[in-house]
C-alpha cells in the first residue's frame, strides 16, 4: 500500500529509507535526541535500518494518538537521522539515540504491513538568501532576552548553556542551541523545522 505526497521539484537526492512516525517529537539536523518506540512497525524499521547502514527517516504525526498512520497523517517535512545507540527495554520497548543529519521532504510513504518506508528528497535546512544583519542582530537580542527569562524558571539548567546562548554571535547557531534546549510544543517545533529563512526562524522562535 502506497500513500503519495506531492514532491518539490527543486529538491535533490531521492532515497527510500526505513521510517519511524514520531508521536509528539520533532527531530532537527545536527540535533542529538533519544526516544522510545513500542509499535511493531517502528521497532522493525529500526532493526532493518541497523542492518543497512543505520540511516532512518523520522517524520512527525499530526496527531499523536493515531496508531497506524497513513501519509495524510504525517507532516511533509522530516529529518534523516543516523542511529547512534539502541537499548532494548522490558515490555518490547526500544530506546533509540539518534543524530539528525539532514532535512528531507516526504515524497511517498510505503507501508507493507510490517514496516514503514519512505521515499524522501533532501531539502536545504537554511535558505541561501542574504539577510539583513541589523534585523538579525535585533532578533538575536530578543531571543536571548526571552531565553534568559525562560532559563530563570529552570534552576537546574547548566550555566554553561546559558552562557553559550547569551554570548552566541551566529544567528544559525543561536537558533539551533535555543531550539534544541527548549521544551516547545511539537507543532511549534515542526513550524521551526519547515521554515528555511533564518530571519523567519528567529522571528517564529
XYZ file of C-alpha atoms in Angstrom:
205
model
C 0.000 0.000 0.000
C 1.475 3.342 -1.032
C 0.429 6.813 0.047
C 1.687 9.531 -2.274
C 2.581 13.101 -1.390
C 3.496 15.708 -3.985
C 7.202 16.414 -4.193
C 9.023 19.713 -4.578
C 10.673 19.929 -7.991
C 13.636 21.882 -6.660
C 14.813 19.155 -4.327
C 17.508 16.624 -4.990
C 18.825 13.343 -3.599
C 15.929 10.920 -3.618
C 16.204 7.908 -1.281
C 13.997 5.197 0.131
C 14.606 4.805 3.846
C 13.086 2.909 6.764
C 10.782 5.294 8.586
C 9.568 5.976 12.110
C 6.423 8.059 12.600
C 7.139 10.217 15.656
C 4.488 10.988 18.252
C 4.831 14.430 19.835
C 8.527 14.743 18.932
C 10.351 16.598 16.154
C 13.945 15.940 15.094
C 16.296 18.547 13.595
C 19.523 18.297 11.590
C 22.547 18.220 13.982
C 20.271 17.510 16.942
C 21.066 14.526 19.174
C 17.939 13.085 20.766
C 16.583 9.869 22.235
C 13.096 8.443 22.155
C 11.266 5.218 22.985
C 9.463 3.106 20.425
C 6.992 0.336 21.104
C 4.982 -0.031 17.883
C 5.927 -3.127 15.904
C 6.455 -1.207 12.646
C 8.787 1.287 14.334
C 10.826 -1.450 16.006
C 11.036 -3.282 12.693
C 12.184 -0.093 10.923
C 14.990 0.408 13.432
C 16.118 -3.223 13.250
C 16.156 -3.163 9.431
C 17.910 0.207 9.396
C 20.702 -1.062 11.665
C 21.395 -3.872 9.196
C 21.552 -1.441 6.279
C 23.737 1.420 7.461
C 21.797 2.941 10.335
C 20.031 5.756 8.449
C 16.395 6.390 9.330
C 13.716 8.877 8.268
C 11.947 10.493 11.220
C 8.689 12.271 10.454
C 6.142 13.583 12.942
C 2.453 12.685 13.080
C -0.138 15.463 13.053
C -1.934 13.713 15.919
C -0.051 11.596 18.440
C -2.981 9.270 19.182
C -3.067 7.652 15.710
C -1.593 4.150 15.943
C -1.309 3.257 12.279
C -0.572 6.489 10.400
C -1.057 6.965 6.669
C 0.763 9.600 4.597
C -2.055 12.079 5.238
C -1.438 11.699 8.993
C 2.202 12.806 8.682
C 3.868 16.163 8.129
C 5.558 16.565 4.753
C 8.946 17.545 6.206
C 11.077 15.324 8.416
C 14.710 14.551 9.130
C 17.038 11.789 8.015
C 18.918 10.680 11.115
C 21.715 8.312 11.985
C 21.146 5.725 14.715
C 23.841 6.062 17.393
C 22.643 3.603 20.013
C 19.775 1.211 20.659
C 18.755 -0.259 24.012
C 16.139 -2.981 24.324
C 13.983 -2.485 27.403
C 11.389 -4.774 29.020
C 7.861 -4.997 27.576
C 9.123 -4.827 23.987
C 10.194 -1.183 24.211
C 13.269 0.135 22.428
C 15.189 3.270 23.452
C 16.918 4.848 20.462
C 19.612 7.541 20.358
C 19.880 9.370 17.023
C 21.600 12.365 15.474
C 19.823 14.365 12.777
C 21.766 14.531 9.508
C 19.641 16.480 7.040
C 16.120 17.756 6.416
C 14.043 15.880 3.845
C 10.629 16.052 2.206
C 8.326 13.052 2.272
C 7.556 12.106 -1.327
C 5.896 8.725 -0.869
C 5.067 6.531 2.117
C 5.340 2.769 1.611
C 3.546 0.517 4.095
C 3.906 -3.224 3.519
C 2.012 -4.054 6.706
C 5.132 -4.902 8.708
C 7.355 -1.829 8.343
C 7.184 1.753 7.086
C 9.494 3.047 4.373
C 9.516 6.431 2.704
C 10.857 7.877 -0.480
C 12.422 11.164 0.605
C 14.188 14.066 -1.070
C 16.792 16.134 0.665
C 15.883 19.793 1.175
C 18.043 22.682 2.462
C 17.993 23.315 6.201
C 18.561 27.029 5.635
C 17.934 29.190 2.590
C 20.940 30.835 0.994
C 19.155 34.158 0.685
C 21.057 37.087 2.191
C 19.525 38.562 5.309
C 19.539 41.994 6.902
C 22.257 41.880 9.577
C 20.713 44.716 11.599
C 17.380 42.892 11.702
C 19.148 39.634 12.588
C 21.003 41.284 15.477
C 17.778 42.774 16.838
C 16.048 39.378 16.662
C 19.016 37.697 18.319
C 18.824 40.163 21.217
C 15.102 39.424 21.567
C 15.646 35.654 21.504
C 18.435 35.912 24.105
C 16.249 38.078 26.348
C 13.335 35.624 26.162
C 15.619 32.629 26.726
C 17.191 34.285 29.772
C 13.714 34.679 31.270
C 12.840 31.109 30.237
C 16.021 29.835 31.941
C 15.071 31.575 35.195
C 12.240 29.036 35.581
C 14.716 26.139 35.391
C 17.304 26.437 38.196
C 18.947 23.168 37.116
C 19.721 24.447 33.629
C 23.520 24.295 33.135
C 25.133 27.722 33.456
C 27.409 26.808 30.544
C 24.349 26.507 28.293
C 23.004 29.908 29.289
C 26.437 31.499 28.843
C 26.829 29.847 25.432
C 23.488 31.253 24.277
C 23.987 34.750 25.691
C 27.398 35.088 24.009
C 26.448 33.483 20.682
C 27.021 35.761 17.677
C 25.890 33.410 14.889
C 22.134 33.594 14.143
C 22.117 29.985 12.901
C 23.915 28.607 15.961
C 21.744 30.688 18.276
C 18.617 29.315 16.627
C 19.835 25.718 16.912
C 21.069 25.954 20.509
C 17.875 27.563 21.775
C 15.544 25.304 19.765
C 17.354 22.117 20.825
C 17.236 23.125 24.503
C 13.683 24.454 24.832
C 10.640 22.451 25.815
C 8.452 23.616 22.919
C 5.209 22.106 21.661
C 5.866 19.666 18.802
C 3.642 21.652 16.428
C 5.760 24.750 17.073
C 8.948 22.757 16.544
C 7.578 21.440 13.257
C 6.945 25.031 12.124
C 10.536 25.924 13.037
C 11.848 22.881 11.164
C 9.912 23.678 7.997
C 10.967 27.348 7.846
C 14.260 27.872 5.969
C 14.823 31.643 6.176
C 16.963 32.416 9.233
C 15.187 35.741 9.918
C 11.827 33.971 9.870
C 13.208 31.146 12.030
C 14.367 33.601 14.707
C 11.141 35.597 14.449
C 8.979 32.492 14.931
C 11.252 31.275 17.737
